[in-house]
CSV table of C-alpha atoms in Angstrom, one decimal:
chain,number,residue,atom,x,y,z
V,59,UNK,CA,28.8,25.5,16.6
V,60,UNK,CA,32.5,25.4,15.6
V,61,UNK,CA,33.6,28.2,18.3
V,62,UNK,CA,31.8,25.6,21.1
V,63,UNK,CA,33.7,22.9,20.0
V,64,UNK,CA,36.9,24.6,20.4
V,65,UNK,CA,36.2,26.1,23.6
V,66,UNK,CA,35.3,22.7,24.8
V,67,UNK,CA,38.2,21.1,23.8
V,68,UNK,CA,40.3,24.0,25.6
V,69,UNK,CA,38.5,23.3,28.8
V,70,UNK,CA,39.9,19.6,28.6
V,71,UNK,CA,43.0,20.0,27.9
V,72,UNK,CA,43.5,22.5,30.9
V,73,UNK,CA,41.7,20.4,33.1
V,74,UNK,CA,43.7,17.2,32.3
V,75,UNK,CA,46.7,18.8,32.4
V,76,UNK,CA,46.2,19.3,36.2
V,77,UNK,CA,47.5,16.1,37.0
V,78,UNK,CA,50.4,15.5,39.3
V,79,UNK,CA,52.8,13.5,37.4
V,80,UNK,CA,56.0,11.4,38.9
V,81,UNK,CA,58.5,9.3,36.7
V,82,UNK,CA,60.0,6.2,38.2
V,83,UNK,CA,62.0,3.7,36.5
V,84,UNK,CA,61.0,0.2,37.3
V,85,UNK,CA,63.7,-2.1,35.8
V,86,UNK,CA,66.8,-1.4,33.9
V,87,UNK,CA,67.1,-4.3,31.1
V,88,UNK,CA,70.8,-3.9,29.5
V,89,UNK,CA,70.6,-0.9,27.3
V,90,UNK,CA,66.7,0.2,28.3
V,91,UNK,CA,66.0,2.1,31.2
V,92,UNK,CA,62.3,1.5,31.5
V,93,UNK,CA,60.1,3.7,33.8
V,94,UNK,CA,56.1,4.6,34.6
V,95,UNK,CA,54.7,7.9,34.2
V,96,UNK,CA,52.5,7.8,37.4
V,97,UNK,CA,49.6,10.5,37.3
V,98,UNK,CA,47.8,10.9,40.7
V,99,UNK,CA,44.3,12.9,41.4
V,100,UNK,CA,45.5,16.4,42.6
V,101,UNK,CA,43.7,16.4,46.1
V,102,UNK,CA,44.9,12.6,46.8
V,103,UNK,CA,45.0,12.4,50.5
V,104,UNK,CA,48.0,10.7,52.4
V,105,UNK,CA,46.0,7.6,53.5
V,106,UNK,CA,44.6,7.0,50.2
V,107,UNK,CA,44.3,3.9,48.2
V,108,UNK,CA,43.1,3.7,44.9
V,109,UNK,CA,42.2,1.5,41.8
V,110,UNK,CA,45.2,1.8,39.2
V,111,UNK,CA,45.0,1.4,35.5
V,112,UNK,CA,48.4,0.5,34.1
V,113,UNK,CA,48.6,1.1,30.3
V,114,UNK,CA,50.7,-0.5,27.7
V,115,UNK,CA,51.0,1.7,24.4
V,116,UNK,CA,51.4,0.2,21.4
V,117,UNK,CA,53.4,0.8,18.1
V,118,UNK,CA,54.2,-3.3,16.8
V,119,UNK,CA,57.1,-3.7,19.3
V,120,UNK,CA,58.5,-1.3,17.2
V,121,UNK,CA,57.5,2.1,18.1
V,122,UNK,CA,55.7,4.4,19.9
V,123,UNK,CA,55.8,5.4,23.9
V,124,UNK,CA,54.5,5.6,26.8
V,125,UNK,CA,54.7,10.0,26.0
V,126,UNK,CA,52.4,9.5,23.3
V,127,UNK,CA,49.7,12.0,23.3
V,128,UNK,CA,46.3,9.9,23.5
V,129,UNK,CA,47.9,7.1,26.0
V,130,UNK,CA,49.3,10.1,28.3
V,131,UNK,CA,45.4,11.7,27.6
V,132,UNK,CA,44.1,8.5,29.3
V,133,UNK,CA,46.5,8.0,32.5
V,134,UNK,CA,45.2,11.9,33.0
V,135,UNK,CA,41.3,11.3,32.6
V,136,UNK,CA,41.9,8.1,34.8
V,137,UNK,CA,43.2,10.5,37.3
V,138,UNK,CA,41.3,13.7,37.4
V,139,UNK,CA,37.9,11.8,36.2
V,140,UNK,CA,37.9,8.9,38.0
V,141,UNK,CA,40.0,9.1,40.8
V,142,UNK,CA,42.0,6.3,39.6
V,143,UNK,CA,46.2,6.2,39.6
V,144,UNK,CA,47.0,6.4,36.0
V,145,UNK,CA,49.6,4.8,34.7
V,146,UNK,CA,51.6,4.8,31.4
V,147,UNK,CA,54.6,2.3,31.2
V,148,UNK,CA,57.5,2.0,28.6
V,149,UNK,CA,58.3,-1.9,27.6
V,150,UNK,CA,61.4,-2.9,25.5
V,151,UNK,CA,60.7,-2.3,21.7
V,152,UNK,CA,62.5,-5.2,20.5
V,153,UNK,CA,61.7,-5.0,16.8
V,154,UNK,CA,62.6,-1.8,16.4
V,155,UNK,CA,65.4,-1.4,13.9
V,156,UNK,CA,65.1,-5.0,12.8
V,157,UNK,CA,65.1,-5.7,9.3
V,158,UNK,CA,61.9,-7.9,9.3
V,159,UNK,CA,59.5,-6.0,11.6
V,160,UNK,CA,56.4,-8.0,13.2
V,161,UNK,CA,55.0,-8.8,10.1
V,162,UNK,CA,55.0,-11.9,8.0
V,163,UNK,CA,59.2,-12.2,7.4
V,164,UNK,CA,59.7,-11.9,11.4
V,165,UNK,CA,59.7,-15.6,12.5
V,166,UNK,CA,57.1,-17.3,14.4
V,167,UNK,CA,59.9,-18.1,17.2
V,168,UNK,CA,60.7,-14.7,17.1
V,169,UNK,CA,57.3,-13.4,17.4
V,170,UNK,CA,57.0,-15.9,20.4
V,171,UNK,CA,60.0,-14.5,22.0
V,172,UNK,CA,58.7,-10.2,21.6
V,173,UNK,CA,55.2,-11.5,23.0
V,174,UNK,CA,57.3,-13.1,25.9
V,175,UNK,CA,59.4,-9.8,26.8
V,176,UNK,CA,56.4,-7.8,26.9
V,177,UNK,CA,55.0,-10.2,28.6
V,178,UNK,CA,58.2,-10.0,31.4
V,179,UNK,CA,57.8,-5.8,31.0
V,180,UNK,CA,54.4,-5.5,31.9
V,181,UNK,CA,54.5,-8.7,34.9
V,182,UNK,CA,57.6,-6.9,36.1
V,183,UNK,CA,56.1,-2.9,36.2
V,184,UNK,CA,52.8,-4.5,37.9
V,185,UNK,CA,55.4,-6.2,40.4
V,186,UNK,CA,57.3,-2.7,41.0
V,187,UNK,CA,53.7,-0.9,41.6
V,188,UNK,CA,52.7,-3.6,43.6
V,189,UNK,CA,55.7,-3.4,46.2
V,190,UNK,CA,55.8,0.7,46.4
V,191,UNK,CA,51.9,0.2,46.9
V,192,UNK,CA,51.9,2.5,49.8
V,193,UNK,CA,54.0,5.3,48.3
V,194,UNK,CA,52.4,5.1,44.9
V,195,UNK,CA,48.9,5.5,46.8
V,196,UNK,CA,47.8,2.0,44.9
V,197,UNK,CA,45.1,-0.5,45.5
V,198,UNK,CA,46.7,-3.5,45.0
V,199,UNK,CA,43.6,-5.6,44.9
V,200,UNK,CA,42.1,-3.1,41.9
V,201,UNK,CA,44.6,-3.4,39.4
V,202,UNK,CA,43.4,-3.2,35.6
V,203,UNK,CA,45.7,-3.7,33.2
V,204,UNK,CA,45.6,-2.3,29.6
V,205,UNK,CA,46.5,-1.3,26.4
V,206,UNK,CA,46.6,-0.9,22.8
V,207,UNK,CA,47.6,-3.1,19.8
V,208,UNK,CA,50.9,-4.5,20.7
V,209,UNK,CA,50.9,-3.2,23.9
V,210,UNK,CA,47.1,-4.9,24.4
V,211,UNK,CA,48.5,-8.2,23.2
V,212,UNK,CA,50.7,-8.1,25.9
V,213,UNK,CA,48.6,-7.3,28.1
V,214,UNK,CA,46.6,-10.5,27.6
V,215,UNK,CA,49.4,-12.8,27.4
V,216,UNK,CA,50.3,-11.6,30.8
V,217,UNK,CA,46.7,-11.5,32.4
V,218,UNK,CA,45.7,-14.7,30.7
V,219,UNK,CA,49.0,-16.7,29.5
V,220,UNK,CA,51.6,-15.9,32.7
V,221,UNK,CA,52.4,-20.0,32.8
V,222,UNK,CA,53.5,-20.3,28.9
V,223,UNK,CA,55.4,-17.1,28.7
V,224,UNK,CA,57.5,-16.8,32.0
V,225,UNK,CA,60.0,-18.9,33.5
V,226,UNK,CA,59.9,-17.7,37.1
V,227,UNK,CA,56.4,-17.7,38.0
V,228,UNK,CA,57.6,-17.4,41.7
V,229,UNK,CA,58.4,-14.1,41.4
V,230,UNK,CA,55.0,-12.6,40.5
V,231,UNK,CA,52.9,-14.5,43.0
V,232,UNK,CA,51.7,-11.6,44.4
V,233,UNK,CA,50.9,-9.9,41.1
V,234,UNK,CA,47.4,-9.9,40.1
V,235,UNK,CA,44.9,-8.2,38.3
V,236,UNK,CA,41.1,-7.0,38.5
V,237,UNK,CA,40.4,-6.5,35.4
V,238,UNK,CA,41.9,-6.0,31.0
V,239,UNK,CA,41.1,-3.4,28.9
V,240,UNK,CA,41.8,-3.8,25.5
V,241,UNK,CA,41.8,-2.1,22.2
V,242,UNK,CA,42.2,-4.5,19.2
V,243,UNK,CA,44.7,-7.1,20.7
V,244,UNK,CA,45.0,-11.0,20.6
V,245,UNK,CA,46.3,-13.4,22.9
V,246,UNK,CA,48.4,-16.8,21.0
V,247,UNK,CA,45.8,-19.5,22.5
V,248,UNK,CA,42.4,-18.7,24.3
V,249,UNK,CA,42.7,-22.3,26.2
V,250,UNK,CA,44.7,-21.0,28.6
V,251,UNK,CA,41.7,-19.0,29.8
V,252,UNK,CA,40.1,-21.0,32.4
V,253,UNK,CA,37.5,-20.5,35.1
V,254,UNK,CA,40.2,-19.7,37.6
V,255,UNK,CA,42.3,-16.6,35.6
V,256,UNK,CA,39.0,-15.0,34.0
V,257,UNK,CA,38.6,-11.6,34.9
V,258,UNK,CA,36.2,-8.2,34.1
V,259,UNK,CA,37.4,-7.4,30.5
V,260,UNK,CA,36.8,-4.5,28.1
V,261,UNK,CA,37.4,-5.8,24.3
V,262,UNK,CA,37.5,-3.5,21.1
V,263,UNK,CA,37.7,-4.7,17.7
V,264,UNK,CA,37.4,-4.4,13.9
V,265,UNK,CA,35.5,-7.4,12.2
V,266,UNK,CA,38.0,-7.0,9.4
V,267,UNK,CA,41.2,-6.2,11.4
V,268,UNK,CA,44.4,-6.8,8.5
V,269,UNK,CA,47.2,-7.0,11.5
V,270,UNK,CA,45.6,-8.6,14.9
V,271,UNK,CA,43.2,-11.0,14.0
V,272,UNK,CA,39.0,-10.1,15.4
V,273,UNK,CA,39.1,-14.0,15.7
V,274,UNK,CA,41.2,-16.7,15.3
V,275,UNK,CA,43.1,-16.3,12.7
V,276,UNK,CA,47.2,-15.8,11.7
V,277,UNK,CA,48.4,-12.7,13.1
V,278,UNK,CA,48.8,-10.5,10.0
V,279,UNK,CA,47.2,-12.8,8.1
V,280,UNK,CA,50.1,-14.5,7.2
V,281,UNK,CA,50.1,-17.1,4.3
V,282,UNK,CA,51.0,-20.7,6.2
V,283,UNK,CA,54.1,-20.8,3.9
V,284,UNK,CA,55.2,-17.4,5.6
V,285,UNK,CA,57.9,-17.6,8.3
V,286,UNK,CA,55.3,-14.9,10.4
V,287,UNK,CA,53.0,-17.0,10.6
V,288,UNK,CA,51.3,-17.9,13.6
V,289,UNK,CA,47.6,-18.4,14.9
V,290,UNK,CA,46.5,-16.0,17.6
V,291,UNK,CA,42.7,-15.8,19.5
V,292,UNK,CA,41.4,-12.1,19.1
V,293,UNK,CA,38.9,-10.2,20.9
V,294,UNK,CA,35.7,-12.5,19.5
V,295,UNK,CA,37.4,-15.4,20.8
V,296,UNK,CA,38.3,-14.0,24.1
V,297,UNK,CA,34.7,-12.8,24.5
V,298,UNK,CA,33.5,-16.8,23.6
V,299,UNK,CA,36.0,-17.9,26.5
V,300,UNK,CA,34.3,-15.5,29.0
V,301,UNK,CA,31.0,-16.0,27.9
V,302,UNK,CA,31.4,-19.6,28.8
V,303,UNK,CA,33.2,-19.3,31.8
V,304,UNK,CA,30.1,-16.4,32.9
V,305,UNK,CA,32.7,-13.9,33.0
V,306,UNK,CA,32.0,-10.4,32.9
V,307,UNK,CA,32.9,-8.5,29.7
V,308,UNK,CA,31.9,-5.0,27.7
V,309,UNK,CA,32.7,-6.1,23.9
V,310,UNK,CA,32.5,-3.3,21.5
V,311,UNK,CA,32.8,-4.7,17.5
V,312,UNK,CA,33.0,-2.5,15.1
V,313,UNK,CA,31.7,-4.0,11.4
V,314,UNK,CA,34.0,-3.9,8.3
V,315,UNK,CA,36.8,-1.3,10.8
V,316,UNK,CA,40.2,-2.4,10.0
V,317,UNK,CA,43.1,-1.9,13.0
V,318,UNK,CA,42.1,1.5,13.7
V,319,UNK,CA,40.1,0.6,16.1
V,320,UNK,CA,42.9,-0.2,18.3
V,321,UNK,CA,42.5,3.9,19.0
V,322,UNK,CA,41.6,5.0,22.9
V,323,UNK,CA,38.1,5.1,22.9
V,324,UNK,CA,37.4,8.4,24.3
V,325,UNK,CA,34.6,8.5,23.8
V,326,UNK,CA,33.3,5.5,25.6
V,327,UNK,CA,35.3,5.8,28.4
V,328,UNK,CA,32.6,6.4,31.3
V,329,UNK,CA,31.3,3.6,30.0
V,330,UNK,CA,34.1,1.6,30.7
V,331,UNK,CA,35.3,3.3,33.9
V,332,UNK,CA,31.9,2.6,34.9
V,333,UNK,CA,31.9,-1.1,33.7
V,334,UNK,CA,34.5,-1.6,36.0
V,335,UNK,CA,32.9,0.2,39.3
V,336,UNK,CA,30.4,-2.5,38.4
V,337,UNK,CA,32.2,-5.7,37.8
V,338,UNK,CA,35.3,-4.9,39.9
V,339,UNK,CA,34.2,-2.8,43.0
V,340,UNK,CA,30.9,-3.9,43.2
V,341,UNK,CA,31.4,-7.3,42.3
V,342,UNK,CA,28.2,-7.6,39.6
V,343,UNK,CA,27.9,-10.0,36.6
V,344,UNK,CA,27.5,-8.5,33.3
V,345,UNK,CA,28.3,-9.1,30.1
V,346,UNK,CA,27.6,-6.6,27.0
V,347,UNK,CA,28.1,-6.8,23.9
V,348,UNK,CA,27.7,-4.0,21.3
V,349,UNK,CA,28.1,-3.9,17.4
V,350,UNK,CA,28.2,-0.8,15.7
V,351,UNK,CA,29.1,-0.4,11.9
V,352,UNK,CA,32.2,1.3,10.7
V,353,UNK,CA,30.3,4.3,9.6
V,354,UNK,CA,28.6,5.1,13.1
């Protein structure tokens, strides 16, 4: 049993690796050049257009990139397996080097102001993808945003939150999006979900999640006395939002799993690619919800 395993996991690895892969950069914000790693499906024909998923990695605004092995593993299964454009991004890291982190001693302002960059990052790569649609091979219309602890909260402050966080709404008029996947992220206040900015959603979660909250609860579960602290609306209250809206969502919660569960679910991921054939291409209602305990 142990050689099929490692034979099997050979045979991935070479066939994701047969991605074509371009680098652009898609804005240049003082010192940080920050660019997309685009992987397209090898036999992609010159009038193609396809769905995209653009990924956000994570790392608490602090580390991490958009090189890192499993978030490079999914842009290439998006590609090969399902004929997607995959896409990892880099965003500014703007607590890297700080002295207080993202945790309880980094202010609420400035926690306000990292979500509101990454907000600006992601709105601003979507808006470069979306004007070099016809090189890139995109389908602007099938645009699914996503990511990963800090890179899936800012994913849902963008999809979700666009009118608190940026100033020039103007400029991203023509941005939109088909559909979120995210793995263990929050957004700062679920009543800016409405009827009008719901969309197809894939949520993962731990029930006892110490950093991003599976409810609503203070990010890191900072004491109120705490200069980190500030409420945010996890995955179980973004599910309540689309359930009453009759949103389509796929909500995976994982009993007593701490933040680890912000990990690429690879395992699920026809699952979720196929969620989305369902809710985004075919237009379909569904909503599923799916609770597993930690040691499942």
């Amino acid at each position: 049993m142990q050689k099929i395993i490692i034979i099997f996991t050979v045979v991935v690895t070479m066939s994701l690796s047969a991605q074509k892969k371009k680098t652009y950069i898609y804005s240049i914000k003082g010192e940080d050049t920050l660019s997309l790693d685009v992987y397209t499906p090898k036999n992609i024909k010159k009038n193609d257009s396809l769905p995209v998923l653009l990924w956000m990695h994570g790392g608490g605004f602090s580390e991490g990139s958009r090189a890192d092995s499993d978030d490079v593993k999914l842009a290439k299964y998006a590609a090969k397996e399902q004929n997607y454009i995959g896409i990892s991004m880099s965003y500014r890291l703007l607590r890297k080097g700080t002295k207080t982190g993202f945790g309880c001693e980094c202010s609420r302002d400035l926690k306000l102001e990292t979500f509101k960059q990454a907000v600006v990052d992601y709105m601003d790569a979507a808006k470069y993808i979306i004007e070099h649609a016809d090189e890139l091979k995109i389908d602007t219309t099938k645009i699914i945003a996503g990511g990963r602890s800090a890179g899936a909260e800012g994913v849902l402050n963008a999809v979700f939150m666009r009118e608190f966080f940026v100033d020039s709404l103007e400029n991203y008029n023509h941005v939109n999006f088909a559909g979120v996947f995210s793995c263990a992220g929050a957004i700062v206040d679920a009543r800016y979900m409405t009827k009008n900015n719901v969309i197809p959603a894939v949520l993962y979660h731990g029930t006892q999640d110490q950093l991003v909250p599976y409810g609503s609860a203070p990010h890191h579960y900072c004491a109120p006395e705490r200069d980190g602290y500030i409420m945010l609306d996890g995955s179980n209250a973004i599910a309540e939002k689309l359930a009453d809206f009759e949103s389509s969502f796929y909500f995976k919660i994982v009993k007593e799993a701490g933040h680890e569960i912000s990990s690429i679910p690879f395992a699920d991921l026809d699952k979720i690619f196929n969620f989305f054939e369902q809710t985004v291409i075919n237009d379909e209602v569904i909503q599923t919800k799916v609770i597993q305990t930690k040691s499942e």
